[in-house]
C-alpha positions in Angstrom: 0.0 0.0 0.0 2.9 2.3 0.9 4.5 1.8 -2.5 1.2 2.4 -4.4 0.6 5.7 -2.5 4.2 6.8 -3.1 3.9 6.0 -6.8 0.6 7.9 -7.1 2.0 10.9 -5.2 5.1 10.9 -7.4 3.0 10.7 -10.6 0.9 13.6 -9.4 4.0 15.7 -8.6 5.5 14.9 -12.0 2.4 16.2 -13.8 2.6 19.6 -12.1 3.4 22.4 -14.6 6.6 23.4 -12.9 7.9 19.8 -12.9 8.6 20.0 -16.6 10.6 22.3 -18.8 8.6 25.0 -20.7 7.2 23.5 -23.9 7.5 19.9 -22.6 4.4 17.8 -21.7 4.1 14.7 -19.5 0.8 12.9 -19.7 -0.7 10.9 -16.8 0.5 7.5 -18.2 4.1 8.8 -18.7 4.1 10.3 -15.2 2.8 7.1 -13.7 5.3 5.0 -15.5 8.2 7.3 -14.6 7.2 7.3 -10.9 6.7 3.5 -10.9 10.1 3.0 -12.5 11.8 5.3 -10.0 10.2 3.8 -6.9 10.9 0.2 -8.2 14.4 1.4 -9.2 14.2 -0.2 -12.6 15.8 2.7 -14.6 13.3 2.5 -17.4 12.1 5.8 -18.9 9.6 6.8 -21.6 10.8 10.4 -21.8 14.3 11.8 -21.5 14.6 12.9 -17.9 17.0 15.8 -18.5 15.2 17.2 -21.5 11.7 16.8 -20.1 11.8 17.5 -16.3 12.8 20.7 -14.6 15.0 20.6 -11.5 11.9 20.1 -9.4 10.8 17.1 -11.5 14.3 15.6 -11.4 14.4 16.1 -7.6 11.0 14.3 -7.3 12.4 11.4 -9.4 15.6 11.3 -7.3 13.6 11.2 -4.0 11.4 8.4 -5.4 14.5 6.4 -6.3 15.9 7.0 -2.8 12.8 5.9 -1.0 12.3 3.0 -3.3 15.9 1.8 -2.9 15.9 2.1 0.9 12.3 0.9 1.3 9.3 2.7 2.5 9.4 1.0 5.9 13.0 1.9 6.5 12.5 5.5 5.5 9.4 5.7 7.7 11.2 4.3 10.7 14.2 6.6 10.0 11.9 9.7 10.0 10.2 8.5 13.2 13.7 8.1 14.9 14.8 11.5 13.7 11.5 13.0 15.2 12.3 11.3 18.5 9.3 8.9 18.4 9.4 5.4 19.8 8.9 2.6 17.4 6.0 0.3 18.2 6.2 -3.4 18.0 3.9 -3.3 15.0 6.3 -0.8 13.3 9.3 -3.0 14.1 7.5 -6.0 12.7 6.7 -4.2 9.5 10.3 -3.2 9.0 11.4 -6.8 9.9 9.2 -8.2 7.1 10.3 -5.5 4.6 14.0 -6.2 5.3 13.5 -10.0 5.4 15.1 -10.3 8.9 14.2 -13.1 11.2 14.3 -11.4 14.6 12.9 -8.1 15.9 16.0 -7.8 18.1 18.2 -4.8 17.0 15.8 -3.6 14.4 16.3 0.1 15.3 20.0 -0.3 15.2 19.8 -2.1 11.9 17.7 0.7 10.3 20.1 3.4 11.8 23.1 1.5 10.3 21.4 1.2 6.9 20.5 4.9 6.8 24.0 6.0 8.1 25.9 3.8 5.6 23.7 5.0 2.8 24.3 8.6 3.8 28.1 8.2 4.1 28.3 6.4 0.7 26.2 9.1 -1.1 28.1 12.0 0.5 31.4 10.4 -0.4 30.3 9.8 -4.0 29.1 13.5 -4.2 32.4 14.8 -2.8 34.5 12.6 -5.1 32.4 13.8 -8.2 32.8 17.5 -7.4 36.3 17.8 -9.0 34.9 16.4 -12.3 31.8 18.7 -12.4 33.4 21.7 -14.2 34.7 19.4 -16.9 31.2 18.0 -17.6 29.3 19.9 -20.2 25.6 19.6 -20.8 24.6 18.0 -24.2 20.9 18.3 -23.9 18.7 19.9 -26.6 17.9 22.8 -24.3 21.5 23.8 -23.7 22.8 23.1 -27.1 
């Protein structure tokens, strides 16, 4: 249910006028396919992401990929932990099933470790890519 709601929300956001470049159009089916592909982390696209979607649209897609990759349950538990809320037994059980772990023991530590390692790897990748950014030139139709 969480994935379905996330996909529908993502598709709705991708259909907003400011989610696409001026002159570009994304229909409901294309937005739904793009959101589904992002959440399921398949990498399939029906429109060129850089040419079609604005920075906002690309950010929506990136967030959908992030949530889909880490899992809705892990993200939910991580947000609850950041907010200082206690995780109920039902919540721990849901995450246990989503992560395919046998025991409820150490579930909060596991989710913290997953989110921390993900953050460290992504920050390291971003920092290591910064020296190359000035050498990269845009080759999309919009920039020429």
